[in-house]
Amino acid sequence: MESSATTTASSSTGPPLSAALPTGDYEVFLSFRGADVRKRFADHLYTSLARAKIRTFRDEEELEKGEAIESSLVLAIPESKIYIPILSERYASSKWCLTELAQMVECWKQGKGHIILPIFYFVDPRDVRKQQGPYQQAFEEHTTKHTPQTVNEWEEALLKVGKMKGWHVTESHGEGAVVDEVLSKVESHLRSMYTLVTDELVGIDTPVKEVMELLNLGSSTGKVIVGIHGMGGLGKTTLVQAVYNKICAQFDRCCFLDDAREALAKSNGVVSLQSKVISTVLKVNFQVRSVSEGINLIKDRVCKHKLLLIVDDIDDKFEFDRILGKLGDFSSSSRFIFTTRYSRALDFIPDCKLYEPREMSRYFSLQLFSKHAFGMDDPPEEDAGISEEFVKVATGLPLALKVIGSFLFRRERSFWEEKLIELQEIASTSENPLLKRLKISYNDLSPDEKQIFLDISCFFIGSYKDVLYYLWSDCGFYPESGITTLIDRSLMKFDEEDEEDRFWMHDHIRDLGRAIVKEEDVEHPYKRSRIWSFEDTLDMLRKGEVNIFLSIIR
């Protein structure tokens, strides 16, 4: 998704007008003495950050001296993640610059992840540390106008920042090169801050280490592709999310394509995936018009970067060359990871190293189950025996452990015993034991909750909640309590990387919902309550079939 390019920079001849401040969180706070660098270095740096879609705070206005610093500017500093003070010759003559710098240092000292990247613009870092040279006269004047406590805070801030590693702009080290280096460093820090949201990382350390060894990150002599395959519910997506979080800062660009199998099932699936790759890597909102255009753009604009590309949940319809182009066009430092339920899908990917995650050990299975069934790492002593039995029927599958544990949370002992017998029977007789185990949680929903669950699994994954709440309310359902129940049962959640509350559902739980609808009439899709397939819809319209029980069609 394209982010806004609001940039926070404070040019501090005076405080900014509050109306000039953008709202929302910032990634970079740029502080500088306007008269020194506004029209040159600061503007160049700001423009580069904005082009990279990095939200930076910059004050566009300057007020008359003597006016108190706006509280809104002071609030923008803790909101930002990275601080870039441009310490020029007259930086210390501005009380606004020194006030900003003191607050930056205070936020940095709190250890909450703030980073200071100082730029010494034609000043010696030693003069900054010791308030010598051009800084000496400025502080002589400050001591006559401000309290000793305020001056001491400014001196301490300059001492701290003057010792930090940064960039020294001189005649021999040009401004353009420094801007490029600063931008690269900021992007690297932000990648390490914006990690993917993962579920409970129980027992994940060893698999992460093994995948990282296969990626051979220390080598730049050739591209590496790793294919992770295994049955559904084994935790493949959680594994690659954890690997992504661990290594993303080592790459120039990173892209995570989720649910590729679902995307490719659509008529525009290939160009949709290509568009996401190009938009993510180039940080632009771009829509590919044809497959050939996508391949050419990837070759010309994407391949040159040191790239980490993860494609989650592919099947045998995924063709590397048709979607991404030729492997040989990519940088030799790039790395690729694919996950799939079908090992044969990896046969179509060149030079792919295979990795099959093992089922979760009994120890970690019990820990994951207990987190959801009891809200703690271990079961109470009196429930240890029956918990072990539930762990056995889940057969080391993280998704099953999570859903079953959530389903049993705060239930009576008799309920546990009854459901254990049911699960043991499923494990011994079912052709698809995972879906059958998950269906136990579905069966316990109220009729209204079942309808909401089926609607989401068939149509509304990725949709925003607000409009749908009105839809369900008009149908006589109670969406607020219904959604709460589905979340409590681990059957869905809201996308944690989206502020607009979009529905998210694990692909196996989505498959469960669609399988339930298909069971309504296996041979005749038009007789089902929901039709989500374009082909089924078209076939029904061509044949003129009518279904009075049809609830929703897409």
PDB file of N, CA and C in Angstrom, residues 46-99:
ATOM      1  N   TYR A  46      15.353  15.985   2.316  1.00  0.00           N
ATOM      2  CA  TYR A  46      13.909  15.839   2.481  1.00  0.00           C
ATOM      3  C   TYR A  46      13.263  15.245   1.226  1.00  0.00           C
ATOM      4  N   THR A  47      13.655  15.775   0.062  1.00  0.00           N
ATOM      5  CA  THR A  47      13.080  15.304  -1.195  1.00  0.00           C
ATOM      6  C   THR A  47      13.389  13.823  -1.416  1.00  0.00           C
ATOM      7  N   SER A  48      14.596  13.402  -1.098  1.00  0.00           N
ATOM      8  CA  SER A  48      14.977  11.993  -1.254  1.00  0.00           C
ATOM      9  C   SER A  48      14.159  11.103  -0.334  1.00  0.00           C
ATOM     10  N   LEU A  49      13.952  11.535   0.896  1.00  0.00           N
ATOM     11  CA  LEU A  49      13.144  10.750   1.838  1.00  0.00           C
ATOM     12  C   LEU A  49      11.691  10.672   1.369  1.00  0.00           C
ATOM     13  N   ALA A  50      11.168  11.790   0.874  1.00  0.00           N
ATOM     14  CA  ALA A  50       9.777  11.806   0.410  1.00  0.00           C
ATOM     15  C   ALA A  50       9.589  10.899  -0.793  1.00  0.00           C
ATOM     16  N   ARG A  51      10.550  10.911  -1.728  1.00  0.00           N
ATOM     17  CA  ARG A  51      10.453  10.043  -2.901  1.00  0.00           C
ATOM     18  C   ARG A  51      10.458   8.577  -2.515  1.00  0.00           C
ATOM     19  N   ALA A  52      11.144   8.262  -1.423  1.00  0.00           N
ATOM     20  CA  ALA A  52      11.193   6.882  -0.938  1.00  0.00           C
ATOM     21  C   ALA A  52       9.979   6.532  -0.083  1.00  0.00           C
ATOM     22  N   LYS A  53       8.988   7.442  -0.040  1.00  0.00           N
ATOM     23  CA  LYS A  53       7.746   7.223   0.714  1.00  0.00           C
ATOM     24  C   LYS A  53       8.012   7.069   2.205  1.00  0.00           C
ATOM     25  N   ILE A  54       9.006   7.782   2.706  1.00  0.00           N
ATOM     26  CA  ILE A  54       9.322   7.762   4.135  1.00  0.00           C
ATOM     27  C   ILE A  54       8.676   8.993   4.768  1.00  0.00           C
ATOM     28  N   ARG A  55       7.807   8.772   5.734  1.00  0.00           N
ATOM     29  CA  ARG A  55       7.076   9.867   6.360  1.00  0.00           C
ATOM     30  C   ARG A  55       8.024  10.675   7.247  1.00  0.00           C
ATOM     31  N   THR A  56       8.309  11.883   6.825  1.00  0.00           N
ATOM     32  CA  THR A  56       9.285  12.723   7.508  1.00  0.00           C
ATOM     33  C   THR A  56       8.629  14.011   7.944  1.00  0.00           C
ATOM     34  N   PHE A  57       8.957  14.476   9.144  1.00  0.00           N
ATOM     35  CA  PHE A  57       8.370  15.715   9.641  1.00  0.00           C
ATOM     36  C   PHE A  57       9.274  16.888   9.279  1.00  0.00           C
ATOM     37  N   ARG A  58       8.705  17.878   8.583  1.00  0.00           N
ATOM     38  CA  ARG A  58       9.437  19.098   8.296  1.00  0.00           C
ATOM     39  C   ARG A  58       8.541  20.298   8.531  1.00  0.00           C
ATOM     40  N   ASP A  59       9.065  21.275   9.242  1.00  0.00           N
ATOM     41  CA  ASP A  59       8.351  22.520   9.477  1.00  0.00           C
ATOM     42  C   ASP A  59       8.481  23.389   8.241  1.00  0.00           C
ATOM     43  N   GLU A  60       7.354  23.765   7.666  1.00  0.00           N
ATOM     44  CA  GLU A  60       7.375  24.581   6.458  1.00  0.00           C
ATOM     45  C   GLU A  60       7.294  26.074   6.759  1.00  0.00           C
ATOM     46  N   GLU A  61       7.094  26.430   8.027  1.00  0.00           N
ATOM     47  CA  GLU A  61       6.906  27.825   8.373  1.00  0.00           C
ATOM     48  C   GLU A  61       7.939  28.251   9.412  1.00  0.00           C
ATOM     49  N   GLU A  62       8.236  29.533   9.458  1.00  0.00           N
ATOM     50  CA  GLU A  62       9.114  30.086  10.474  1.00  0.00           C
ATOM     51  C   GLU A  62       8.413  31.269  11.124  1.00  0.00           C
ATOM     52  N   LEU A  63       8.436  31.302  12.469  1.00  0.00           N
ATOM     53  CA  LEU A  63       7.759  32.376  13.183  1.00  0.00           C
ATOM     54  C   LEU A  63       8.770  33.369  13.727  1.00  0.00           C
ATOM     55  N   GLU A  64       8.238  34.496  14.162  1.00  0.00           N
ATOM     56  CA  GLU A  64       9.108  35.508  14.719  1.00  0.00           C
ATOM     57  C   GLU A  64       9.732  35.006  16.010  1.00  0.00           C
ATOM     58  N   LYS A  65      10.918  35.476  16.280  1.00  0.00           N
ATOM     59  CA  LYS A  65      11.617  35.093  17.502  1.00  0.00           C
ATOM     60  C   LYS A  65      10.817  35.537  18.723  1.00  0.00           C
ATOM     61  N   GLY A  66      11.008  34.790  19.801  1.00  0.00           N
ATOM     62  CA  GLY A  66      10.363  35.150  21.043  1.00  0.00           C
ATOM     63  C   GLY A  66       9.074  34.409  21.284  1.00  0.00           C
ATOM     64  N   GLU A  67       8.545  33.761  20.261  1.00  0.00           N
ATOM     65  CA  GLU A  67       7.302  33.021  20.428  1.00  0.00           C
ATOM     66  C   GLU A  67       7.608  31.639  20.981  1.00  0.00           C
ATOM     67  N   ALA A  68       6.809  31.163  21.892  1.00  0.00           N
ATOM     68  CA  ALA A  68       7.072  29.884  22.560  1.00  0.00           C
ATOM     69  C   ALA A  68       6.983  28.741  21.564  1.00  0.00           C
ATOM     70  N   ILE A  69       7.824  27.718  21.757  1.00  0.00           N
ATOM     71  CA  ILE A  69       7.807  26.556  20.865  1.00  0.00           C
ATOM     72  C   ILE A  69       6.480  25.824  20.992  1.00  0.00           C
ATOM     73  N   GLU A  70       5.909  25.455  19.886  1.00  0.00           N
ATOM     74  CA  GLU A  70       4.606  24.814  19.869  1.00  0.00           C
ATOM     75  C   GLU A  70       4.677  23.420  20.481  1.00  0.00           C
ATOM     76  N   SER A  71       3.677  23.111  21.311  1.00  0.00           N
ATOM     77  CA  SER A  71       3.646  21.783  21.929  1.00  0.00           C
ATOM     78  C   SER A  71       3.467  20.698  20.883  1.00  0.00           C
ATOM     79  N   SER A  72       2.801  21.027  19.766  1.00  0.00           N
ATOM     80  CA  SER A  72       2.581  20.029  18.721  1.00  0.00           C
ATOM     81  C   SER A  72       3.893  19.592  18.092  1.00  0.00           C
ATOM     82  N   LEU A  73       4.861  20.521  17.970  1.00  0.00           N
ATOM     83  CA  LEU A  73       6.176  20.149  17.450  1.00  0.00           C
ATOM     84  C   LEU A  73       6.889  19.234  18.430  1.00  0.00           C
ATOM     85  N   VAL A  74       6.794  19.566  19.717  1.00  0.00           N
ATOM     86  CA  VAL A  74       7.431  18.731  20.738  1.00  0.00           C
ATOM     87  C   VAL A  74       6.828  17.330  20.727  1.00  0.00           C
ATOM     88  N   LEU A  75       5.519  17.234  20.462  1.00  0.00           N
ATOM     89  CA  LEU A  75       4.873  15.921  20.410  1.00  0.00           C
ATOM     90  C   LEU A  75       5.302  15.127  19.189  1.00  0.00           C
ATOM     91  N   ALA A  76       5.682  15.818  18.105  1.00  0.00           N
ATOM     92  CA  ALA A  76       6.086  15.115  16.891  1.00  0.00           C
ATOM     93  C   ALA A  76       7.392  14.365  17.089  1.00  0.00           C
ATOM     94  N   ILE A  77       8.206  14.790  18.051  1.00  0.00           N
ATOM     95  CA  ILE A  77       9.512  14.140  18.243  1.00  0.00           C
ATOM     96  C   ILE A  77       9.358  12.723  18.793  1.00  0.00           C
ATOM     97  N   PRO A  78       8.639  12.503  19.900  1.00  0.00           N
ATOM     98  CA  PRO A  78       8.483  11.114  20.367  1.00  0.00           C
ATOM     99  C   PRO A  78       7.710  10.236  19.398  1.00  0.00           C
ATOM    100  N   GLU A  79       6.850  10.842  18.555  1.00  0.00           N
ATOM    101  CA  GLU A  79       6.124  10.049  17.559  1.00  0.00           C
ATOM    102  C   GLU A  79       7.055   9.484  16.503  1.00  0.00           C
ATOM    103  N   SER A  80       8.134  10.202  16.193  1.00  0.00           N
ATOM    104  CA  SER A  80       9.052   9.778  15.133  1.00  0.00           C
ATOM    105  C   SER A  80       9.945   8.641  15.617  1.00  0.00           C
ATOM    106  N   LYS A  81      10.481   7.912  14.656  1.00  0.00           N
ATOM    107  CA  LYS A  81      11.321   6.758  14.983  1.00  0.00           C
ATOM    108  C   LYS A  81      12.798   7.068  14.821  1.00  0.00           C
ATOM    109  N   ILE A  82      13.136   7.891  13.843  1.00  0.00           N
ATOM    110  CA  ILE A  82      14.531   8.205  13.542  1.00  0.00           C
ATOM    111  C   ILE A  82      14.699   9.726  13.548  1.00  0.00           C
ATOM    112  N   TYR A  83      15.734  10.201  14.221  1.00  0.00           N
ATOM    113  CA  TYR A  83      16.010  11.628  14.280  1.00  0.00           C
ATOM    114  C   TYR A  83      17.262  11.937  13.463  1.00  0.00           C
ATOM    115  N   ILE A  84      17.169  12.971  12.627  1.00  0.00           N
ATOM    116  CA  ILE A  84      18.329  13.393  11.839  1.00  0.00           C
ATOM    117  C   ILE A  84      18.574  14.882  12.105  1.00  0.00           C
ATOM    118  N   PRO A  85      19.425  15.206  13.088  1.00  0.00           N
ATOM    119  CA  PRO A  85      19.811  16.605  13.281  1.00  0.00           C
ATOM    120  C   PRO A  85      20.941  16.979  12.326  1.00  0.00           C
ATOM    121  N   ILE A  86      20.763  18.063  11.590  1.00  0.00           N
ATOM    122  CA  ILE A  86      21.823  18.557  10.693  1.00  0.00           C
ATOM    123  C   ILE A  86      22.551  19.660  11.453  1.00  0.00           C
ATOM    124  N   LEU A  87      23.676  19.327  12.016  1.00  0.00           N
ATOM    125  CA  LEU A  87      24.415  20.227  12.897  1.00  0.00           C
ATOM    126  C   LEU A  87      25.320  21.129  12.065  1.00  0.00           C
ATOM    127  N   SER A  88      24.811  22.292  11.722  1.00  0.00           N
ATOM    128  CA  SER A  88      25.558  23.258  10.919  1.00  0.00           C
ATOM    129  C   SER A  88      26.228  24.277  11.835  1.00  0.00           C
ATOM    130  N   GLU A  89      26.943  25.248  11.256  1.00  0.00           N
ATOM    131  CA  GLU A  89      27.712  26.206  12.054  1.00  0.00           C
ATOM    132  C   GLU A  89      26.821  27.017  12.989  1.00  0.00           C
ATOM    133  N   ARG A  90      25.613  27.363  12.555  1.00  0.00           N
ATOM    134  CA  ARG A  90      24.745  28.210  13.374  1.00  0.00           C
ATOM    135  C   ARG A  90      23.609  27.436  14.041  1.00  0.00           C
ATOM    136  N   TYR A  91      23.699  26.099  14.017  1.00  0.00           N
ATOM    137  CA  TYR A  91      22.668  25.271  14.650  1.00  0.00           C
ATOM    138  C   TYR A  91      22.511  25.634  16.123  1.00  0.00           C
ATOM    139  N   ALA A  92      23.646  25.798  16.836  1.00  0.00           N
ATOM    140  CA  ALA A  92      23.600  26.037  18.284  1.00  0.00           C
ATOM    141  C   ALA A  92      23.122  27.433  18.638  1.00  0.00           C
ATOM    142  N   SER A  93      23.047  28.354  17.669  1.00  0.00           N
ATOM    143  CA  SER A  93      22.555  29.698  17.972  1.00  0.00           C
ATOM    144  C   SER A  93      21.037  29.739  18.090  1.00  0.00           C
ATOM    145  N   SER A  94      20.361  28.649  17.683  1.00  0.00           N
ATOM    146  CA  SER A  94      18.901  28.582  17.750  1.00  0.00           C
ATOM    147  C   SER A  94      18.463  27.795  18.984  1.00  0.00           C
ATOM    148  N   LYS A  95      17.712  28.477  19.852  1.00  0.00           N
ATOM    149  CA  LYS A  95      17.210  27.770  21.038  1.00  0.00           C
ATOM    150  C   LYS A  95      16.211  26.683  20.636  1.00  0.00           C
ATOM    151  N   TRP A  96      15.511  26.878  19.481  1.00  0.00           N
ATOM    152  CA  TRP A  96      14.554  25.872  19.030  1.00  0.00           C
ATOM    153  C   TRP A  96      15.273  24.586  18.620  1.00  0.00           C
ATOM    154  N   CYS A  97      16.376  24.744  17.890  1.00  0.00           N
ATOM    155  CA  CYS A  97      17.160  23.559  17.503  1.00  0.00           C
ATOM    156  C   CYS A  97      17.658  22.813  18.740  1.00  0.00           C
ATOM    157  N   LEU A  98      18.186  23.559  19.705  1.00  0.00           N
ATOM    158  CA  LEU A  98      18.741  22.922  20.909  1.00  0.00           C
ATOM    159  C   LEU A  98      17.646  22.267  21.736  1.00  0.00           C
ATOM    160  N   THR A  99      16.459  22.881  21.777  1.00  0.00           N
ATOM    161  CA  THR A  99      15.338  22.271  22.505  1.00  0.00           C
ATOM    162  C   THR A  99      14.920  20.966  21.848  1.00  0.00           C
TER     163      THR A  99
END
